[in-house]
mmCIF file of C-alpha atoms in Angstrom:
data_model
loop_
_atom_site.group_PDB
_atom_site.id
_atom_site.type_symbol
_atom_site.label_atom_id
_atom_site.label_comp_id
_atom_site.label_asym_id
_atom_site.label_seq_id
_atom_site.Cartn_x
_atom_site.Cartn_y
_atom_site.Cartn_z
ATOM 1 C CA MET A 5 -1.270 -15.877 -17.179
ATOM 2 C CA LEU A 6 -3.074 -16.214 -13.875
ATOM 3 C CA LEU A 7 -2.649 -19.491 -12.047
ATOM 4 C CA ASN A 8 -5.944 -21.179 -11.144
ATOM 5 C CA THR A 9 -5.099 -22.901 -7.899
ATOM 6 C CA GLY A 10 -8.745 -23.704 -7.295
ATOM 7 C CA ILE A 11 -8.624 -22.479 -3.695
ATOM 8 C CA LEU A 12 -12.083 -21.421 -2.588
ATOM 9 C CA ILE A 13 -12.067 -18.450 -0.253
ATOM 10 C CA GLY A 14 -14.635 -18.543 2.522
ATOM 11 C CA SER A 15 -17.688 -16.369 2.079
ATOM 12 C CA THR A 16 -18.750 -15.891 5.679
ATOM 13 C CA SER A 17 -17.755 -13.077 8.008
ATOM 14 C CA LYS A 18 -15.078 -13.619 10.622
ATOM 15 C CA ASP A 19 -15.893 -14.317 14.247
ATOM 16 C CA ASP A 20 -12.562 -12.953 15.410
ATOM 17 C CA SER A 21 -12.803 -9.573 13.703
ATOM 18 C CA SER A 22 -12.335 -7.876 17.055
ATOM 19 C CA SER A 23 -8.600 -7.919 16.350
ATOM 20 C CA SER A 24 -9.115 -5.014 13.992
ATOM 21 C CA ASP A 25 -5.632 -3.476 13.903
ATOM 22 C CA ASP A 26 -6.515 -0.194 15.525
ATOM 23 C CA ASP A 27 -3.107 1.176 14.653
ATOM 24 C CA ASP A 28 -4.267 1.403 11.030
ATOM 25 C CA ILE A 29 -6.595 4.211 12.119
ATOM 26 C CA SER A 30 -5.340 7.673 12.951
ATOM 27 C CA ILE A 31 -8.152 10.128 13.610
ATOM 28 C CA SER A 32 -7.151 13.704 14.235
ATOM 29 C CA SER A 33 -9.303 15.491 16.790
ATOM 30 C CA LEU A 34 -11.872 17.863 15.351
ATOM 31 C CA SER A 35 -12.159 21.430 16.523
ATOM 32 C CA SER A 36 -15.342 22.557 18.245
ATOM 33 C CA GLN A 37 -16.267 24.500 15.119
ATOM 34 C CA ASP A 38 -15.828 21.373 12.960
ATOM 35 C CA THR A 39 -17.775 19.264 15.444
ATOM 36 C CA HIS A 40 -20.649 21.749 15.418
ATOM 37 C CA MET A 41 -20.667 21.874 11.655
ATOM 38 C CA MET A 42 -20.664 18.082 11.350
ATOM 39 C CA SER A 43 -23.363 17.602 13.972
ATOM 40 C CA GLU A 44 -25.740 19.732 11.924
ATOM 41 C CA ASN A 45 -25.805 16.910 9.382
ATOM 42 C CA GLU A 46 -25.569 14.002 11.825
ATOM 43 C CA ASN A 47 -29.273 13.183 11.841
ATOM 44 C CA GLU A 48 -29.878 13.574 8.123
ATOM 45 C CA ASP A 49 -31.148 10.401 6.433
ATOM 46 C CA ASN A 50 -29.000 9.804 3.377
ATOM 47 C CA ASP A 51 -31.268 6.993 2.238
ATOM 48 C CA SER A 52 -34.106 9.389 1.538
ATOM 49 C CA ASP A 53 -31.955 12.175 0.148
ATOM 50 C CA ASN A 54 -32.601 12.933 -3.512
ATOM 51 C CA ASP A 55 -29.610 15.201 -4.055
ATOM 52 C CA SER A 56 -31.575 18.368 -4.581
ATOM 53 C CA ASP A 57 -34.313 18.123 -1.936
ATOM 54 C CA SER A 58 -32.082 19.391 0.876
ATOM 55 C CA ASN A 59 -30.988 22.498 -1.019
ATOM 56 C CA SER A 60 -32.751 25.802 -0.542
ATOM 57 C CA ASP A 61 -35.105 26.978 -3.276
ATOM 58 C CA ILE A 62 -33.489 29.462 -5.607
ATOM 59 C CA VAL A 63 -35.175 32.596 -6.874
ATOM 60 C CA LEU A 64 -33.356 34.051 -9.851
ATOM 61 C CA ASN A 65 -32.895 37.732 -10.328
ATOM 62 C CA GLU A 66 -31.690 39.315 -13.544
ATOM 63 C CA GLU A 67 -28.036 39.075 -12.550
ATOM 64 C CA ASP A 68 -28.356 35.345 -11.766
ATOM 65 C CA GLU A 69 -29.973 34.676 -15.114
ATOM 66 C CA ASP A 70 -26.803 35.808 -16.855
ATOM 67 C CA ASP A 71 -24.532 33.535 -14.833
ATOM 68 C CA GLU A 72 -23.572 30.317 -16.638
ATOM 69 C CA VAL A 73 -22.431 28.445 -13.509
ATOM 70 C CA VAL A 74 -25.649 29.244 -11.673
ATOM 71 C CA LYS A 75 -27.764 28.141 -14.636
ATOM 72 C CA ALA A 76 -25.849 24.834 -14.860
ATOM 73 C CA ILE A 77 -26.311 24.124 -11.149
ATOM 74 C CA ILE A 78 -30.010 24.976 -11.258
ATOM 75 C CA LYS A 79 -30.492 22.832 -14.347
ATOM 76 C CA SER A 80 -28.888 19.870 -12.606
ATOM 77 C CA LYS A 81 -31.108 20.346 -9.561
ATOM 78 C CA GLU A 82 -34.165 20.297 -11.776
ATOM 79 C CA LYS A 83 -33.088 16.892 -13.084
ATOM 80 C CA HIS A 84 -33.651 15.562 -9.567
ATOM 81 C CA ARG A 85 -30.770 13.108 -9.666
ATOM 82 C CA HIS A 86 -30.592 10.116 -7.363
ATOM 83 C CA HIS A 87 -27.923 7.938 -5.794
ATOM 84 C CA PRO A 88 -27.731 4.664 -3.818
ATOM 85 C CA PRO A 89 -28.349 4.751 -0.061
ATOM 86 C CA THR A 90 -25.505 4.742 2.461
ATOM 87 C CA ILE A 91 -23.820 1.442 3.311
ATOM 88 C CA ASN A 92 -23.546 1.199 7.103
ATOM 89 C CA LEU A 93 -20.832 -1.186 8.269
ATOM 90 C CA GLU A 94 -19.827 -2.915 11.486
ATOM 91 C CA ASP A 95 -16.125 -2.263 10.811
ATOM 92 C CA THR A 96 -14.085 0.361 9.009
ATOM 93 C CA ALA A 97 -13.621 0.193 5.240
ATOM 94 C CA MET A 98 -9.957 0.905 4.505
ATOM 95 C CA ASP A 99 -10.458 1.131 0.722
ATOM 96 C CA ILE A 100 -13.267 1.100 -1.845
ATOM 97 C CA CYS A 101 -13.279 0.246 -5.551
ATOM 98 C CA PHE A 102 -16.029 0.301 -8.183
ATOM 99 C CA HIS A 103 -16.219 -2.530 -10.704
ATOM 100 C CA PRO A 104 -15.250 -1.283 -14.209
ATOM 101 C CA ASN A 105 -18.412 -2.483 -15.977
ATOM 102 C CA ARG A 106 -20.936 -3.697 -13.384
ATOM 103 C CA ASP A 107 -22.887 -1.936 -10.629
ATOM 104 C CA LEU A 108 -20.665 -3.543 -8.022
ATOM 105 C CA ILE A 109 -18.379 -2.081 -5.385
ATOM 106 C CA ALA A 110 -15.666 -3.825 -3.333
ATOM 107 C CA LEU A 111 -14.826 -2.758 0.220
ATOM 108 C CA ALA A 112 -11.505 -3.594 1.879
ATOM 109 C CA MET A 113 -12.223 -4.076 5.566
ATOM 110 C CA ILE A 114 -10.045 -3.553 8.610
ATOM 111 C CA SER A 115 -10.934 -7.115 9.637
ATOM 112 C CA GLY A 116 -9.123 -8.446 6.530
ATOM 113 C CA ASP A 117 -12.339 -9.360 4.714
ATOM 114 C CA VAL A 118 -13.448 -8.026 1.339
ATOM 115 C CA LEU A 119 -17.132 -7.180 0.968
ATOM 116 C CA LEU A 120 -18.861 -7.129 -2.420
ATOM 117 C CA TYR A 121 -21.996 -4.992 -2.723
ATOM 118 C CA LYS A 122 -24.267 -4.458 -5.688
ATOM 119 C CA TYR A 123 -26.101 -1.156 -5.823
ATOM 120 C CA ASN A 124 -28.821 0.828 -7.534
ATOM 121 C CA ASN A 125 -30.647 4.036 -6.698
ATOM 122 C CA GLU A 126 -33.068 2.251 -4.386
ATOM 123 C CA GLU A 127 -30.834 -0.120 -2.412
ATOM 124 C CA THR A 128 -27.449 -1.659 -1.775
ATOM 125 C CA GLU A 129 -27.156 -5.413 -1.282
ATOM 126 C CA LEU A 130 -24.295 -7.390 0.254
ATOM 127 C CA LEU A 131 -23.407 -10.172 -2.179
ATOM 128 C CA SER A 132 -20.411 -11.726 -0.440
ATOM 129 C CA THR A 133 -18.234 -11.449 2.625
ATOM 130 C CA ILE A 134 -14.953 -12.961 1.487
ATOM 131 C CA GLU A 135 -12.271 -13.926 4.001
ATOM 132 C CA MET A 136 -9.096 -12.732 2.306
ATOM 133 C CA HIS A 137 -6.453 -11.552 4.760
ATOM 134 C CA VAL A 138 -5.608 -12.235 8.398
ATOM 135 C CA LYS A 139 -4.907 -8.546 9.050
ATOM 136 C CA SER A 140 -6.308 -5.242 7.834
ATOM 137 C CA CYS A 141 -7.009 -5.216 4.084
ATOM 138 C CA ARG A 142 -5.677 -1.877 2.883
ATOM 139 C CA ASP A 143 -6.229 -1.809 -0.882
ATOM 140 C CA VAL A 144 -8.545 -3.461 -3.420
ATOM 141 C CA GLU A 145 -8.427 -2.988 -7.194
ATOM 142 C CA PHE A 146 -10.326 -4.586 -10.065
ATOM 143 C CA SER A 147 -8.487 -5.543 -13.231
ATOM 144 C CA ALA A 148 -9.399 -3.519 -16.329
ATOM 145 C CA ASP A 149 -11.885 -6.154 -17.508
ATOM 146 C CA GLY A 150 -13.276 -6.679 -14.005
ATOM 147 C CA SER A 151 -12.602 -10.420 -13.942
ATOM 148 C CA THR A 152 -9.934 -10.299 -11.220
ATOM 149 C CA LEU A 153 -9.853 -8.565 -7.842
ATOM 150 C CA PHE A 154 -6.438 -7.632 -6.426
ATOM 151 C CA SER A 155 -6.079 -7.087 -2.683
ATOM 152 C CA THR A 156 -3.231 -6.347 -0.326
ATOM 153 C CA ALA A 157 -2.976 -6.016 3.415
ATOM 154 C CA LYS A 158 -1.089 -5.347 6.577
ATOM 155 C CA ASP A 159 -0.236 -9.071 6.650
ATOM 156 C CA LYS A 160 2.246 -8.347 3.779
ATOM 157 C CA SER A 161 0.435 -10.604 1.301
ATOM 158 C CA ILE A 162 -1.046 -9.949 -2.154
ATOM 159 C CA MET A 163 -4.050 -11.945 -3.318
ATOM 160 C CA LEU A 164 -5.739 -12.254 -6.709
ATOM 161 C CA MET A 165 -9.309 -13.536 -6.791
ATOM 162 C CA ASP A 166 -11.569 -14.559 -9.664
ATOM 163 C CA VAL A 167 -14.630 -12.325 -9.226
ATOM 164 C CA GLU A 168 -17.206 -14.795 -10.580
ATOM 165 C CA SER A 169 -16.105 -17.936 -8.714
ATOM 166 C CA GLU A 170 -14.573 -16.120 -5.714
ATOM 167 C CA LYS A 171 -11.622 -18.506 -5.973
ATOM 168 C CA LEU A 172 -8.069 -17.493 -5.204
ATOM 169 C CA THR A 173 -6.065 -17.567 -8.419
ATOM 170 C CA ARG A 174 -2.722 -16.342 -7.115
ATOM 171 C CA LEU A 175 -1.115 -15.688 -3.745
ATOM 172 C CA TYR A 176 2.037 -13.720 -2.993
ATOM 173 C CA ASP A 177 2.755 -14.529 0.645
ATOM 174 C CA GLU A 178 5.232 -12.312 2.516
ATOM 175 C CA ALA A 179 5.496 -10.167 -0.590
ATOM 176 C CA HIS A 180 7.116 -7.319 1.399
ATOM 177 C CA GLU A 181 9.137 -7.191 4.584
ATOM 178 C CA CYS A 182 6.823 -4.471 5.927
ATOM 179 C CA PRO A 183 3.035 -4.115 5.765
ATOM 180 C CA ILE A 184 1.850 -3.140 2.286
ATOM 181 C CA PHE A 185 0.074 0.208 2.090
ATOM 182 C CA THR A 186 -1.003 0.591 -1.541
ATOM 183 C CA LEU A 187 -1.357 -1.263 -4.847
ATOM 184 C CA THR A 188 -1.888 -0.047 -8.406
ATOM 185 C CA ILE A 189 -2.443 -1.958 -11.661
ATOM 186 C CA ILE A 190 -0.180 -0.782 -14.489
ATOM 187 C CA ASN A 191 -1.437 -2.999 -17.342
ATOM 188 C CA GLU A 192 -2.893 -6.468 -17.902
ATOM 189 C CA ASN A 193 0.383 -8.125 -16.885
ATOM 190 C CA THR A 194 2.041 -5.741 -14.438
ATOM 191 C CA PHE A 195 1.132 -4.201 -11.095
ATOM 192 C CA ALA A 196 3.004 -2.377 -8.336
ATOM 193 C CA THR A 197 2.897 -2.309 -4.549
ATOM 194 C CA GLY A 198 4.298 0.105 -1.967
ATOM 195 C CA ASP A 199 4.802 -0.519 1.736
ATOM 196 C CA ASP A 200 5.074 1.294 5.067
ATOM 197 C CA ASP A 201 8.859 1.490 4.807
ATOM 198 C CA GLY A 202 9.013 3.228 1.419
ATOM 199 C CA VAL A 203 9.719 0.142 -0.699
ATOM 200 C CA VAL A 204 8.104 -0.154 -4.147
ATOM 201 C CA LYS A 205 7.953 -3.473 -6.003
ATOM 202 C CA LEU A 206 6.905 -4.300 -9.561
ATOM 203 C CA TRP A 207 5.226 -7.643 -10.315
ATOM 204 C CA ASP A 208 4.701 -9.462 -13.640
ATOM 205 C CA LEU A 209 1.863 -11.994 -13.760
ATOM 206 C CA ARG A 210 3.607 -13.835 -16.594
ATOM 207 C CA GLN A 211 6.526 -14.726 -14.328
ATOM 208 C CA PRO A 212 6.333 -18.020 -12.424
ATOM 209 C CA GLY A 213 6.813 -17.979 -8.683
ATOM 210 C CA THR A 214 6.281 -15.109 -6.302
ATOM 211 C CA GLN A 215 9.305 -12.874 -6.834
ATOM 212 C CA PRO A 216 9.043 -9.254 -8.019
ATOM 213 C CA ILE A 217 10.691 -8.174 -11.249
ATOM 214 C CA PHE A 218 11.984 -4.980 -9.611
ATOM 215 C CA SER A 219 12.326 -3.487 -6.134
ATOM 216 C CA LEU A 220 13.322 0.027 -5.096
ATOM 217 C CA LYS A 221 13.964 1.631 -1.712
ATOM 218 C CA GLU A 222 14.410 5.388 -2.143
ATOM 219 C CA MET A 223 11.681 6.780 0.124
ATOM 220 C CA GLU A 224 12.079 7.167 3.870
ATOM 221 C CA GLU A 225 8.393 6.882 4.805
ATOM 222 C CA TYR A 226 5.313 4.971 3.660
ATOM 223 C CA VAL A 227 4.262 4.924 0.007
ATOM 224 C CA SER A 228 0.899 6.685 0.115
ATOM 225 C CA ALA A 229 -0.153 6.554 -3.545
ATOM 226 C CA MET A 230 1.055 5.496 -6.995
ATOM 227 C CA VAL A 231 -0.130 6.468 -10.470
ATOM 228 C CA THR A 232 0.879 5.864 -14.081
ATOM 229 C CA ASN A 233 -0.511 7.050 -17.413
ATOM 230 C CA SER A 234 -1.700 5.111 -20.451
ATOM 231 C CA ASP A 235 1.838 4.837 -21.847
ATOM 232 C CA GLY A 236 2.908 2.879 -18.776
ATOM 233 C CA LYS A 237 6.464 4.230 -18.925
ATOM 234 C CA TYR A 238 6.628 6.031 -15.583
ATOM 235 C CA LEU A 239 5.242 5.108 -12.186
ATOM 236 C CA VAL A 240 4.942 8.134 -9.896
ATOM 237 C CA CYS A 241 4.976 7.360 -6.165
ATOM 238 C CA ALA A 242 3.993 9.728 -3.373
ATOM 239 C CA SER A 243 5.445 9.290 0.090
ATOM 240 C CA GLY A 244 5.024 10.357 3.672
ATOM 241 C CA ASP A 245 8.556 11.756 3.501
ATOM 242 C CA GLY A 246 7.255 14.601 1.315
ATOM 243 C CA SER A 247 8.707 13.491 -2.007
ATOM 244 C CA LEU A 248 7.560 12.182 -5.372
ATOM 245 C CA THR A 249 9.685 9.304 -6.634
ATOM 246 C CA THR A 250 9.340 8.299 -10.286
ATOM 247 C CA ILE A 251 10.273 4.852 -11.596
ATOM 248 C CA ASN A 252 11.080 4.062 -15.235
ATOM 249 C CA ILE A 253 8.996 0.903 -15.630
ATOM 250 C CA PRO A 254 10.528 -0.563 -18.854
ATOM 251 C CA GLY A 255 14.027 0.331 -17.664
ATOM 252 C CA LYS A 256 13.381 -1.024 -14.140
ATOM 253 C CA LYS A 257 15.213 1.870 -12.530
ATOM 254 C CA MET A 258 14.548 5.109 -10.711
ATOM 255 C CA HIS A 259 13.920 8.015 -13.055
ATOM 256 C CA VAL A 260 13.930 11.027 -10.736
ATOM 257 C CA GLN A 261 13.040 12.053 -7.211
ATOM 258 C CA SER A 262 11.561 15.440 -6.417
ATOM 259 C CA GLU A 263 12.754 17.816 -3.759
ATOM 260 C CA GLU A 264 11.391 17.009 -0.309
ATOM 261 C CA TYR A 265 8.397 19.074 0.721
ATOM 262 C CA ASP A 266 7.802 19.905 4.366
ATOM 263 C CA GLU A 267 4.623 17.820 4.470
ATOM 264 C CA GLU A 268 3.409 14.342 3.661
ATOM 265 C CA MET A 269 2.302 13.633 0.095
ATOM 266 C CA THR A 270 -0.977 11.785 0.571
ATOM 267 C CA CYS A 271 -2.637 11.223 -2.834
ATOM 268 C CA LEU A 272 -2.247 11.668 -6.594
ATOM 269 C CA GLY A 273 -4.400 12.236 -9.696
ATOM 270 C CA LEU A 274 -3.963 12.711 -13.458
ATOM 271 C CA PHE A 275 -5.596 15.573 -15.396
ATOM 272 C CA LYS A 276 -5.592 17.474 -18.718
ATOM 273 C CA SER A 277 -5.249 14.357 -20.923
ATOM 274 C CA GLU A 278 -2.562 12.975 -18.613
ATOM 275 C CA THR A 279 -0.320 16.006 -19.046
ATOM 276 C CA LYS A 280 -0.700 17.150 -15.426
ATOM 277 C CA ILE A 281 -0.312 15.302 -12.144
ATOM 278 C CA LEU A 282 -1.841 16.674 -8.956
ATOM 279 C CA SER A 283 -0.509 15.862 -5.499
ATOM 280 C CA ALA A 284 -2.161 16.735 -2.189
ATOM 281 C CA THR A 285 -0.657 16.883 1.285
ATOM 282 C CA ASN A 286 -1.444 16.443 4.957
ATOM 283 C CA LYS A 287 -1.404 20.244 5.333
ATOM 284 C CA GLY A 288 -4.200 20.806 2.855
ATOM 285 C CA LYS A 289 -2.007 21.959 -0.030
ATOM 286 C CA MET A 290 -2.176 20.816 -3.654
ATOM 287 C CA TYR A 291 0.746 20.879 -6.072
ATOM 288 C CA LEU A 292 0.578 20.540 -9.866
ATOM 289 C CA PHE A 293 3.421 18.863 -11.770
ATOM 290 C CA ASN A 294 3.880 18.613 -15.520
ATOM 291 C CA TRP A 295 3.961 14.981 -16.596
ATOM 292 C CA GLY A 296 7.584 14.117 -17.335
ATOM 293 C CA GLU A 297 8.842 16.957 -15.110
ATOM 294 C CA PHE A 298 8.556 15.354 -11.688
ATOM 295 C CA GLY A 299 11.396 17.151 -9.931
ATOM 296 C CA LEU A 300 9.546 20.352 -8.973
ATOM 297 C CA HIS A 301 5.922 21.460 -9.093
ATOM 298 C CA SER A 302 4.794 23.915 -11.753
ATOM 299 C CA ASP A 303 1.984 25.445 -9.716
ATOM 300 C CA GLU A 304 0.573 25.482 -6.179
ATOM 301 C CA LEU A 305 -3.165 25.669 -5.664
ATOM 302 C CA PRO A 306 -4.397 27.720 -2.706
ATOM 303 C CA SER A 307 -6.159 25.642 -0.089
ATOM 304 C CA LEU A 308 -9.348 26.276 1.850
ATOM 305 C CA THR A 309 -8.208 24.390 4.920
ATOM 306 C CA LYS A 310 -4.929 23.508 6.577
ATOM 307 C CA LYS A 311 -6.251 20.066 7.439
ATOM 308 C CA SER A 312 -5.058 16.961 5.640
ATOM 309 C CA ILE A 313 -6.372 16.065 2.191
ATOM 310 C CA ASN A 314 -6.508 12.275 2.473
ATOM 311 C CA CYS A 315 -7.765 11.282 -0.970
ATOM 312 C CA MET A 316 -8.754 12.622 -4.379
ATOM 313 C CA ILE A 317 -10.591 11.425 -7.482
ATOM 314 C CA PRO A 318 -10.567 13.052 -10.933
ATOM 315 C CA ILE A 319 -14.166 13.770 -12.032
ATOM 316 C CA THR A 320 -13.353 15.316 -15.403
ATOM 317 C CA GLU A 321 -10.146 16.316 -17.155
ATOM 318 C CA ASN A 322 -10.328 19.571 -15.217
ATOM 319 C CA VAL A 323 -12.228 18.884 -11.973
ATOM 320 C CA VAL A 324 -11.025 17.038 -8.876
ATOM 321 C CA VAL A 325 -12.973 16.026 -5.777
ATOM 322 C CA THR A 326 -10.926 15.766 -2.590
ATOM 323 C CA GLY A 327 -11.765 14.211 0.766
ATOM 324 C CA GLY A 328 -10.214 15.515 3.948
ATOM 325 C CA GLU A 329 -9.638 15.201 7.630
ATOM 326 C CA ASP A 330 -12.571 17.556 8.259
ATOM 327 C CA GLY A 331 -15.036 15.120 6.638
ATOM 328 C CA ILE A 332 -15.767 17.416 3.678
ATOM 329 C CA LEU A 333 -15.725 16.460 -0.011
ATOM 330 C CA ARG A 334 -14.763 19.507 -2.064
ATOM 331 C CA ALA A 335 -14.789 20.070 -5.813
ATOM 332 C CA THR A 336 -11.998 22.137 -7.359
ATOM 333 C CA ASN A 337 -11.598 23.320 -10.930
ATOM 334 C CA LEU A 338 -7.939 23.277 -11.944
ATOM 335 C CA PHE A 339 -7.741 25.440 -15.093
ATOM 336 C CA PRO A 340 -8.590 28.135 -14.183
ATOM 337 C CA ASN A 341 -8.251 27.344 -10.503
ATOM 338 C CA ARG A 342 -11.561 27.758 -8.664
ATOM 339 C CA HIS A 343 -13.073 26.098 -5.625
ATOM 340 C CA LEU A 344 -16.466 24.982 -6.902
ATOM 341 C CA GLY A 345 -18.021 24.032 -3.573
ATOM 342 C CA VAL A 346 -18.947 21.144 -1.305
ATOM 343 C CA VAL A 347 -19.932 17.860 -2.950
ATOM 344 C CA GLY A 348 -20.804 16.009 0.260
ATOM 345 C CA GLN A 349 -19.830 15.441 3.855
ATOM 346 C CA HIS A 350 -19.154 12.835 6.543
ATOM 347 C CA ASN A 351 -19.070 13.260 10.314
ATOM 348 C CA PHE A 352 -15.536 11.819 10.447
ATOM 349 C CA PRO A 353 -12.444 12.099 8.211
ATOM 350 C CA VAL A 354 -12.872 10.939 4.618
ATOM 351 C CA GLU A 355 -10.310 8.257 3.843
ATOM 352 C CA ARG A 356 -11.083 6.875 0.375
ATOM 353 C CA LEU A 357 -12.823 7.973 -2.825
ATOM 354 C CA ASP A 358 -13.653 6.205 -6.068
ATOM 355 C CA ILE A 359 -15.762 6.909 -9.168
ATOM 356 C CA SER A 360 -18.254 4.548 -10.809
ATOM 357 C CA ASN A 361 -17.841 2.928 -14.204
ATOM 358 C CA ASP A 362 -20.199 5.420 -15.919
ATOM 359 C CA GLY A 363 -18.764 8.459 -14.114
ATOM 360 C CA THR A 364 -22.074 9.520 -12.548
ATOM 361 C CA LEU A 365 -21.380 8.426 -8.960
ATOM 362 C CA ILE A 366 -18.556 8.782 -6.507
ATOM 363 C CA ALA A 367 -18.331 6.790 -3.299
ATOM 364 C CA SER A 368 -16.571 7.914 -0.127
ATOM 365 C CA SER A 369 -15.691 6.069 3.065
ATOM 366 C CA SER A 370 -14.940 7.398 6.524
ATOM 367 C CA TYR A 371 -13.978 6.166 9.977
ATOM 368 C CA GLU A 372 -17.646 6.390 10.926
ATOM 369 C CA ASN A 373 -17.934 2.918 9.324
ATOM 370 C CA ASP A 374 -19.994 4.126 6.393
ATOM 371 C CA VAL A 375 -19.752 4.331 2.615
ATOM 372 C CA LYS A 376 -21.759 7.150 1.019
ATOM 373 C CA PHE A 377 -22.661 7.738 -2.615
ATOM 374 C CA TRP A 378 -22.892 11.122 -4.340
ATOM 375 C CA ASN A 379 -24.317 11.777 -7.780
ATOM 376 C CA VAL A 380 -21.913 14.072 -9.644
ATOM 377 C CA GLN A 381 -23.445 13.928 -13.096
ATOM 378 C CA TYR A 382 -24.105 17.663 -12.882
ATOM 379 C CA PHE A 383 -20.437 18.297 -13.662
ATOM 380 C CA GLU A 384 -21.301 17.451 -17.269
ATOM 381 C CA ASP A 385 -23.335 20.674 -17.394
ATOM 382 C CA LEU A 386 -21.083 22.930 -15.346
ATOM 383 C CA ASP A 387 -18.684 25.240 -17.131
ATOM 384 C CA ALA A 388 -16.394 26.484 -14.378
ATOM 385 C CA SER A 389 -14.644 28.987 -16.610
ATOM 386 C CA PHE A 390 -17.514 31.303 -15.722
ATOM 387 C CA LYS A 391 -17.669 32.864 -12.284
ATOM 388 C CA ILE A 392 -20.651 33.387 -10.058
ATOM 389 C CA LYS A 393 -21.041 37.120 -9.671
ATOM 390 C CA GLY A 394 -21.427 38.800 -6.314
ATOM 391 C CA GLY A 395 -18.746 37.087 -4.193
ATOM 392 C CA LYS A 396 -19.152 34.492 -1.472
ATOM 393 C CA GLN A 397 -22.542 35.596 -0.206
ATOM 394 C CA LYS A 398 -24.018 35.214 -3.707
ATOM 395 C CA GLN A 399 -22.309 31.866 -4.254
ATOM 396 C CA VAL A 400 -23.740 30.254 -1.117
ATOM 397 C CA LYS A 401 -27.224 30.296 -2.648
ATOM 398 C CA HIS A 402 -26.037 27.864 -5.297
ATOM 399 C CA HIS A 403 -24.352 24.906 -3.605
ATOM 400 C CA LEU A 404 -23.434 21.868 -5.648
ATOM 401 C CA PRO A 405 -26.507 19.619 -5.934
ATOM 402 C CA SER A 406 -25.069 16.636 -4.039
ATOM 403 C CA SER A 407 -24.234 18.704 -0.958
ATOM 404 C CA LYS A 408 -26.501 18.860 2.080
ATOM 405 C CA PHE A 409 -25.293 22.292 3.139
ATOM 406 C CA ASN A 410 -28.234 24.671 3.138
ATOM 407 C CA ASN A 411 -26.916 28.094 4.130
ATOM 408 C CA ALA A 412 -23.915 30.353 4.346
ATOM 409 C CA SER A 413 -22.944 29.398 7.891
ATOM 410 C CA ASP A 414 -22.887 25.708 6.960
ATOM 411 C CA PHE A 415 -20.888 26.196 3.782
ATOM 412 C CA PHE A 416 -18.303 28.640 5.065
ATOM 413 C CA ALA A 417 -17.914 27.332 8.616
ATOM 414 C CA ASP A 418 -14.660 25.629 7.657
ATOM 415 C CA LEU A 419 -13.204 28.324 5.416
#
């Protein structure tokens, strides 16, 4: 049961946000080729983009007419799908989270504030600027029913806020000894947090006080991501030390730790009815693990770039969108493995991704202080088991509808 302490959190922006914890940002330098590619899109107005307007017209020949993937992409372009305009910010958004049943998105800001925006295809509107943390807010998550917003920060605290009243309902002060990096909700009563030092803690909202029900220190670097399935038995944790560490939640003990990979594990996602877990790394690789077999990957997916994959979001049971250090959002089909194309792009590294409550939109944030929306409803029509005939040069005529890339040099500049 959540405690209603009746503490009202301020809803005005901070005057002292200049202390923005720059050490939370690590931007790798872009190559001249990447910079040129990004600059081609720098002056495009996302607000007026209608997903398909920026794509080249397609003239079908007989071979194209027989291609199922091409027909699905063209069909989705004809639907002329829309998306909300870009949110331009004064500070960097460290995390983003869609509300589970309202057209609302929460932004965790480097200033420590949490911003709540409502959105539609015509506009985005700032509803509240809520002063939550004294240092960089690193993670925000809505409860399953959307009534509570969880946030955690570099100041080592965890806060729970009632979304309607914007009142603080529970505070865990000094919850970790090191800054907290990530938070995930396991069920209506339990959530987990991981910090910069590799410590994972489990919390039960039914317990009085502010002590965790379990704590584990088995990772040598920061906990980058955590995920569980609907059973809630195992919590899989990715780490900067290159390992996956799995916790038995009911047993409150470590289940297994994978071998250490020679790269940082940066993000996780569940696929194929929760039977597969996908992990990405700071070297652009992706590893598939069978759920329940967390010691060693079952398959490695070839990568298009050696640059870091910073975040991922499952779009369907078989399709993942990843965001990387090169600013590109890419769609990948897992079974069979195929790179489907570019979903969207930023001028700076993509740091966070999330998907809307109806599955039609994804949002992405970058260190350019922007949050962009991309309509991905066309994946409902796309059967990636078919291949586009004719190789790369034929495929470049049929970019994914949300992408702004117009020609072969744009699309393949980073491959």
